[in-house]
Coordinates of C-alpha atoms in Angstrom, one line a residue:
H159 CA -78.8 48.0 -53.8
D160 CA -82.4 47.4 -54.7
Y161 CA -83.6 43.8 -54.5
L162 CA -86.8 42.0 -55.3
H163 CA -87.3 39.4 -52.6
V164 CA -90.2 37.0 -52.9
T165 CA -91.2 34.6 -50.2
G166 CA -93.9 32.1 -51.2
S167 CA -95.3 32.8 -54.7
A168 CA -95.6 35.9 -56.9
A169 CA -96.9 36.6 -60.4
I170 CA -95.7 39.3 -62.8
N171 CA -98.0 39.9 -65.7
E172 CA -96.5 40.0 -69.3
Q173 CA -96.7 43.8 -69.6
T174 CA -94.4 44.2 -66.6
I175 CA -91.8 41.6 -67.5
H176 CA -91.1 42.9 -71.1
N177 CA -88.9 45.6 -69.8
L178 CA -87.5 44.0 -66.7
T179 CA -83.7 44.2 -66.3
V180 CA -82.0 41.9 -63.9
D181 CA -78.4 42.4 -62.8
N182 CA -78.2 39.3 -60.7
L183 CA -80.7 36.4 -60.7
C184 CA -80.5 33.7 -58.2
V185 CA -83.0 30.9 -58.7
R186 CA -83.4 28.2 -56.0
E187 CA -84.0 24.7 -57.1
S188 CA -87.6 24.7 -56.0
T189 CA -88.5 28.0 -57.8
N190 CA -90.7 28.1 -60.9
I191 CA -90.7 31.3 -62.9
S192 CA -92.7 31.8 -66.1
G193 CA -94.0 34.6 -68.2
G194 CA -92.7 36.8 -71.0
G195 CA -90.9 33.9 -72.6
V196 CA -88.9 32.9 -69.6
I197 CA -89.3 29.6 -67.8
V198 CA -87.2 28.3 -64.9
V199 CA -88.0 24.9 -63.6
G200 CA -85.6 23.5 -61.0
S201 CA -82.2 23.3 -62.8
N202 CA -83.8 23.9 -66.3
I203 CA -83.7 27.4 -68.0
F204 CA -85.7 28.3 -71.1
I205 CA -85.8 31.7 -72.6
G206 CA -87.9 32.6 -75.7
I207 CA -91.4 32.4 -76.9
D208 CA -92.6 28.8 -76.4
A209 CA -89.1 27.7 -75.4
G210 CA -89.0 24.6 -73.1
N211 CA -91.8 23.0 -71.3
P212 CA -93.0 24.1 -67.8
A213 CA -93.9 20.4 -67.0
V214 CA -90.3 19.1 -67.7
T215 CA -89.1 16.5 -65.2
G216 CA -85.6 16.2 -66.6
S217 CA -82.7 18.3 -65.2
C218 CA -79.9 20.6 -66.4
N219 CA -81.6 21.6 -69.7
N220 CA -81.0 25.0 -71.3
G221 CA -83.0 26.3 -74.2
I222 CA -82.6 29.8 -75.5
G223 CA -84.6 30.8 -78.6
E224 CA -88.1 30.6 -79.9
E225 CA -89.4 27.0 -79.5
S226 CA -86.0 25.7 -78.5
L227 CA -86.4 22.4 -76.6
T228 CA -90.2 22.9 -76.8
S229 CA -91.0 19.2 -76.6
I230 CA -88.7 18.4 -73.6
T231 CA -90.3 16.1 -71.0
S232 CA -87.9 13.9 -69.1
G233 CA -84.6 14.4 -71.0
S234 CA -81.6 15.8 -69.2
F235 CA -78.3 17.6 -70.0
N236 CA -79.6 19.1 -73.3
N237 CA -78.5 22.5 -74.5
A238 CA -80.2 24.3 -77.4
Y239 CA -79.5 27.8 -78.6
G240 CA -81.4 29.2 -81.6
C241 CA -84.9 29.3 -83.0
R242 CA -86.4 25.8 -83.0
S243 CA -83.1 24.2 -82.0
A244 CA -83.6 20.7 -80.7
A245 CA -87.3 21.4 -80.8
S246 CA -88.3 17.7 -80.9
V247 CA -86.0 16.5 -78.1
A248 CA -88.3 15.0 -75.4
S249 CA -86.8 12.2 -73.3
T250 CA -83.2 11.9 -74.6
D251 CA -80.0 13.1 -72.9
G252 CA -76.9 14.9 -74.0
T253 CA -78.1 16.8 -77.1
T254 CA -76.2 20.0 -78.0
A255 CA -77.7 22.2 -80.7
I256 CA -76.5 25.7 -81.5
G257 CA -78.0 27.5 -84.5
H258 CA -81.2 28.3 -86.2
H259 CA -83.1 25.0 -86.6
A260 CA -80.0 22.9 -85.5
L261 CA -81.1 19.4 -84.7
E262 CA -84.7 20.5 -85.0
N263 CA -86.1 17.0 -85.4
N264 CA -83.6 15.1 -83.3
I265 CA -85.0 12.5 -80.9
V266 CA -81.9 10.5 -80.1
A267 CA -79.2 11.0 -77.4
E268 CA -75.8 12.5 -77.7
A269 CA -76.0 14.4 -81.0
T270 CA -74.1 17.6 -81.5
A271 CA -74.7 20.3 -84.2
L272 CA -73.4 23.8 -84.5
G273 CA -74.6 25.9 -87.5
F274 CA -77.6 27.2 -89.3
Y275 CA -79.8 24.1 -90.1
A276 CA -77.1 21.7 -89.0
G277 CA -78.5 18.2 -88.5
R278 CA -82.1 19.6 -89.0
A279 CA -83.6 16.3 -90.3
N280 CA -81.8 14.0 -87.9
T281 CA -84.3 11.7 -86.1
S282 CA -82.6 8.4 -85.4
G283 CA -78.9 9.0 -86.3
M284 CA -76.9 8.7 -83.1
C285 CA -73.5 10.1 -82.1
N286 CA -73.3 12.6 -85.0
T287 CA -71.1 15.7 -84.8
L288 CA -72.1 18.3 -87.3
L289 CA -70.3 21.6 -87.5
G290 CA -71.2 24.3 -90.2
A291 CA -74.2 25.8 -91.8
H292 CA -76.3 23.0 -93.3
A293 CA -73.8 20.3 -92.2
G294 CA -75.7 17.0 -92.2
E295 CA -78.9 18.8 -92.7
V296 CA -80.8 16.1 -94.7
N297 CA -79.3 13.1 -92.7
S298 CA -82.1 11.5 -90.7
I299 CA -80.8 8.0 -89.9
G300 CA -77.0 7.9 -90.4
S301 CA -75.1 7.5 -87.2
S302 CA -71.5 8.1 -86.0
N303 CA -70.8 10.7 -88.7
T304 CA -68.5 13.8 -88.4
A305 CA -69.1 16.7 -90.7
V306 CA -67.1 19.9 -90.5
G307 CA -67.8 22.6 -93.1
C308 CA -70.7 24.4 -94.8
Y309 CA -72.9 21.7 -96.5
A310 CA -70.5 18.9 -95.4
L311 CA -72.4 15.5 -95.6
V312 CA -75.5 17.5 -96.3
N313 CA -77.3 14.5 -98.1
N314 CA -75.7 11.7 -96.0
Q315 CA -78.1 8.9 -94.9
V316 CA -75.6 6.2 -93.7
D317 CA -73.1 5.5 -90.9
N318 CA -69.5 6.1 -90.2
N319 CA -68.4 8.9 -92.5
S320 CA -66.1 11.9 -91.9
A321 CA -66.0 15.0 -94.1
L322 CA -63.9 18.1 -93.6
G323 CA -64.4 21.2 -95.7
A324 CA -67.1 23.1 -97.5
Y325 CA -69.4 20.7 -99.5
A326 CA -67.1 17.7 -98.4
G327 CA -69.1 14.5 -98.9
S328 CA -72.2 16.5 -99.9
A329 CA -73.1 14.1 -102.7
N330 CA -72.7 11.0 -100.5
S331 CA -76.0 9.3 -99.6
T332 CA -75.1 5.6 -99.5
G333 CA -71.3 5.1 -99.0
T334 CA -70.0 4.2 -95.5
F335 CA -66.6 4.5 -93.8
N336 CA -65.5 7.4 -96.0
T337 CA -63.0 10.0 -94.9

C-alpha cells in the first residue's frame, strides 16, 4: 500500500489536487486542509468551490456543494448538501439542507429542508420541516410548519401549518393551524 504521510505542514497546489484520488482519508482534529475546493477544519468538512469557511469555529459541520455553508462562522451540527444549500447559516445550530438552494437564506436553528429550492427564502422561520421540490420556498418568517410534497406550502408566511401532497397548501399565505 502506498500512503502519503505528512508530519508538520504541507501544501499541494491546485493543479495537483484536481486529479487526486484518495481511498482512505484520516484527518486528525488539529489538521487543516484546503485547496481545490476541499476544506477540513477540525471536525468540519467542506467540499466544493467556495464551500464552508476556513475560519469556522463551530464543530461538526458538513457542506458539500458549491457555496454550501459558505457563511458559517460559529454554528455547529449543520449539514448542507447541494449548490448554495444553507449558504447563509452563520452561527446557528442544527440546520439540515439537502438540495440545490435548499434553505439558502436560512439564519435560524433547527430547520430541515430536502428538495430543489426547498425553504429557499426562509430567514426567521424556526422549526420548519420542508420535504419536496419548492416545498416552503417562499416562506421567510413562518415557523413550526411541515410541508411534504412538490410546492407544498410554497407561499406560506405564517405558523403552524401542515400540508401533505403536491401543491398542498400552496395558496395559503395567512391561515394558521391548517392541516
